[in-house]
């Protein structure tokens, strides 16, 4: 993802339930960017 490689979005934490799901907590300091929307979309 370009936003993560550029440093616009930061990964704060990762949790994984093997074979079921993974969750990633993301954060941005730029109020114009929705970090969840950028990662999901």
Short mmCIF file of N, CA and C in Angstrom, two decimals:
data_model
loop_
_atom_site.label_atom_id
_atom_site.label_comp_id
_atom_site.label_asym_id
_atom_site.label_seq_id
_atom_site.Cartn_x
_atom_site.Cartn_y
_atom_site.Cartn_z
N UNK A 1 0.84 -1.18 0.00
CA UNK A 1 0.00 0.00 0.00
C UNK A 1 0.88 1.24 0.00
N UNK A 2 0.65 2.15 -0.91
CA UNK A 2 1.49 3.35 -0.98
C UNK A 2 1.44 4.20 0.28
N UNK A 3 0.27 4.31 0.91
CA UNK A 3 0.15 5.15 2.11
C UNK A 3 1.02 4.64 3.25
N UNK A 4 1.14 3.33 3.38
CA UNK A 4 1.99 2.76 4.44
C UNK A 4 3.46 2.94 4.08
N UNK A 5 3.83 2.68 2.84
CA UNK A 5 5.23 2.83 2.44
C UNK A 5 5.70 4.28 2.48
N UNK A 6 4.78 5.23 2.26
CA UNK A 6 5.12 6.65 2.34
C UNK A 6 5.13 7.16 3.77
N UNK A 7 4.56 6.40 4.70
CA UNK A 7 4.51 6.82 6.10
C UNK A 7 3.28 7.63 6.44
N UNK A 8 2.33 7.76 5.52
CA UNK A 8 1.10 8.50 5.78
C UNK A 8 0.21 7.73 6.75
N UNK A 9 0.17 6.41 6.60
CA UNK A 9 -0.59 5.54 7.50
C UNK A 9 0.40 4.66 8.24
N UNK A 10 0.19 4.54 9.56
CA UNK A 10 1.09 3.77 10.41
C UNK A 10 0.34 2.56 10.98
N UNK A 11 0.97 1.40 10.94
CA UNK A 11 0.40 0.20 11.55
C UNK A 11 0.76 0.24 13.03
N UNK A 12 -0.25 0.22 13.90
CA UNK A 12 -0.04 0.30 15.34
C UNK A 12 0.01 -1.08 15.99
N UNK A 13 -0.84 -2.03 15.53
CA UNK A 13 -0.88 -3.36 16.14
C UNK A 13 -1.46 -4.35 15.14
N UNK A 14 -1.09 -5.62 15.32
CA UNK A 14 -1.63 -6.70 14.50
C UNK A 14 -2.01 -7.85 15.42
N UNK A 15 -3.20 -8.40 15.21
CA UNK A 15 -3.65 -9.59 15.95
C UNK A 15 -4.14 -10.61 14.93
N UNK A 16 -3.80 -11.87 15.17
CA UNK A 16 -4.14 -12.91 14.19
C UNK A 16 -4.68 -14.14 14.90
N UNK A 17 -5.78 -14.66 14.38
CA UNK A 17 -6.35 -15.92 14.82
C UNK A 17 -6.17 -16.88 13.64
N UNK A 18 -5.12 -17.71 13.66
CA UNK A 18 -4.77 -18.53 12.49
C UNK A 18 -5.95 -19.33 11.94
N UNK A 19 -6.13 -19.23 10.65
CA UNK A 19 -7.19 -19.95 9.97
C UNK A 19 -8.56 -19.31 10.08
N UNK A 20 -8.65 -18.19 10.82
CA UNK A 20 -9.95 -17.56 11.01
C UNK A 20 -9.96 -16.11 10.54
N UNK A 21 -9.15 -15.24 11.17
CA UNK A 21 -9.14 -13.83 10.78
C UNK A 21 -7.89 -13.13 11.31
N UNK A 22 -7.67 -11.95 10.77
CA UNK A 22 -6.59 -11.07 11.23
C UNK A 22 -7.16 -9.68 11.41
N UNK A 23 -6.63 -8.94 12.37
CA UNK A 23 -7.05 -7.56 12.60
C UNK A 23 -5.81 -6.69 12.65
N UNK A 24 -5.90 -5.51 12.05
CA UNK A 24 -4.79 -4.57 12.02
C UNK A 24 -5.30 -3.21 12.49
N UNK A 25 -4.61 -2.63 13.47
CA UNK A 25 -4.95 -1.28 13.94
C UNK A 25 -4.05 -0.29 13.20
N UNK A 26 -4.65 0.70 12.55
CA UNK A 26 -3.90 1.69 11.78
C UNK A 26 -4.21 3.10 12.28
N UNK A 27 -3.27 4.01 12.02
CA UNK A 27 -3.42 5.40 12.48
C UNK A 27 -2.79 6.33 11.46
N UNK A 28 -3.35 7.54 11.36
CA UNK A 28 -2.76 8.57 10.52
C UNK A 28 -2.83 9.90 11.27
N UNK A 29 -1.88 10.77 10.98
CA UNK A 29 -1.89 12.11 11.56
C UNK A 29 -2.46 13.12 10.57
N UNK A 30 -2.79 12.66 9.37
CA UNK A 30 -3.36 13.53 8.34
C UNK A 30 -4.88 13.41 8.42
N UNK A 31 -5.56 14.46 8.84
CA UNK A 31 -7.00 14.45 9.02
C UNK A 31 -7.79 14.27 7.74
N UNK A 32 -7.15 14.44 6.60
CA UNK A 32 -7.85 14.29 5.32
C UNK A 32 -7.95 12.84 4.87
N UNK A 33 -7.22 11.95 5.52
CA UNK A 33 -7.18 10.55 5.10
C UNK A 33 -7.89 9.67 6.12
N UNK A 34 -8.76 8.78 5.64
CA UNK A 34 -9.41 7.79 6.48
C UNK A 34 -8.54 6.53 6.43
N UNK A 35 -7.82 6.20 7.51
CA UNK A 35 -6.88 5.09 7.44
C UNK A 35 -7.55 3.74 7.20
N UNK A 36 -8.71 3.51 7.80
CA UNK A 36 -9.41 2.24 7.60
C UNK A 36 -9.91 2.15 6.17
N UNK A 37 -10.49 3.21 5.66
CA UNK A 37 -10.98 3.21 4.29
C UNK A 37 -9.86 3.01 3.28
N UNK A 38 -8.70 3.57 3.55
CA UNK A 38 -7.57 3.40 2.64
C UNK A 38 -7.06 1.97 2.63
N UNK A 39 -7.12 1.31 3.78
CA UNK A 39 -6.63 -0.08 3.86
C UNK A 39 -7.65 -1.07 3.31
N UNK A 40 -8.92 -0.83 3.54
CA UNK A 40 -9.96 -1.76 3.09
C UNK A 40 -10.23 -1.58 1.60
N UNK A 41 -10.28 -0.35 1.15
CA UNK A 41 -10.64 -0.07 -0.24
C UNK A 41 -9.58 -0.23 -1.19
#
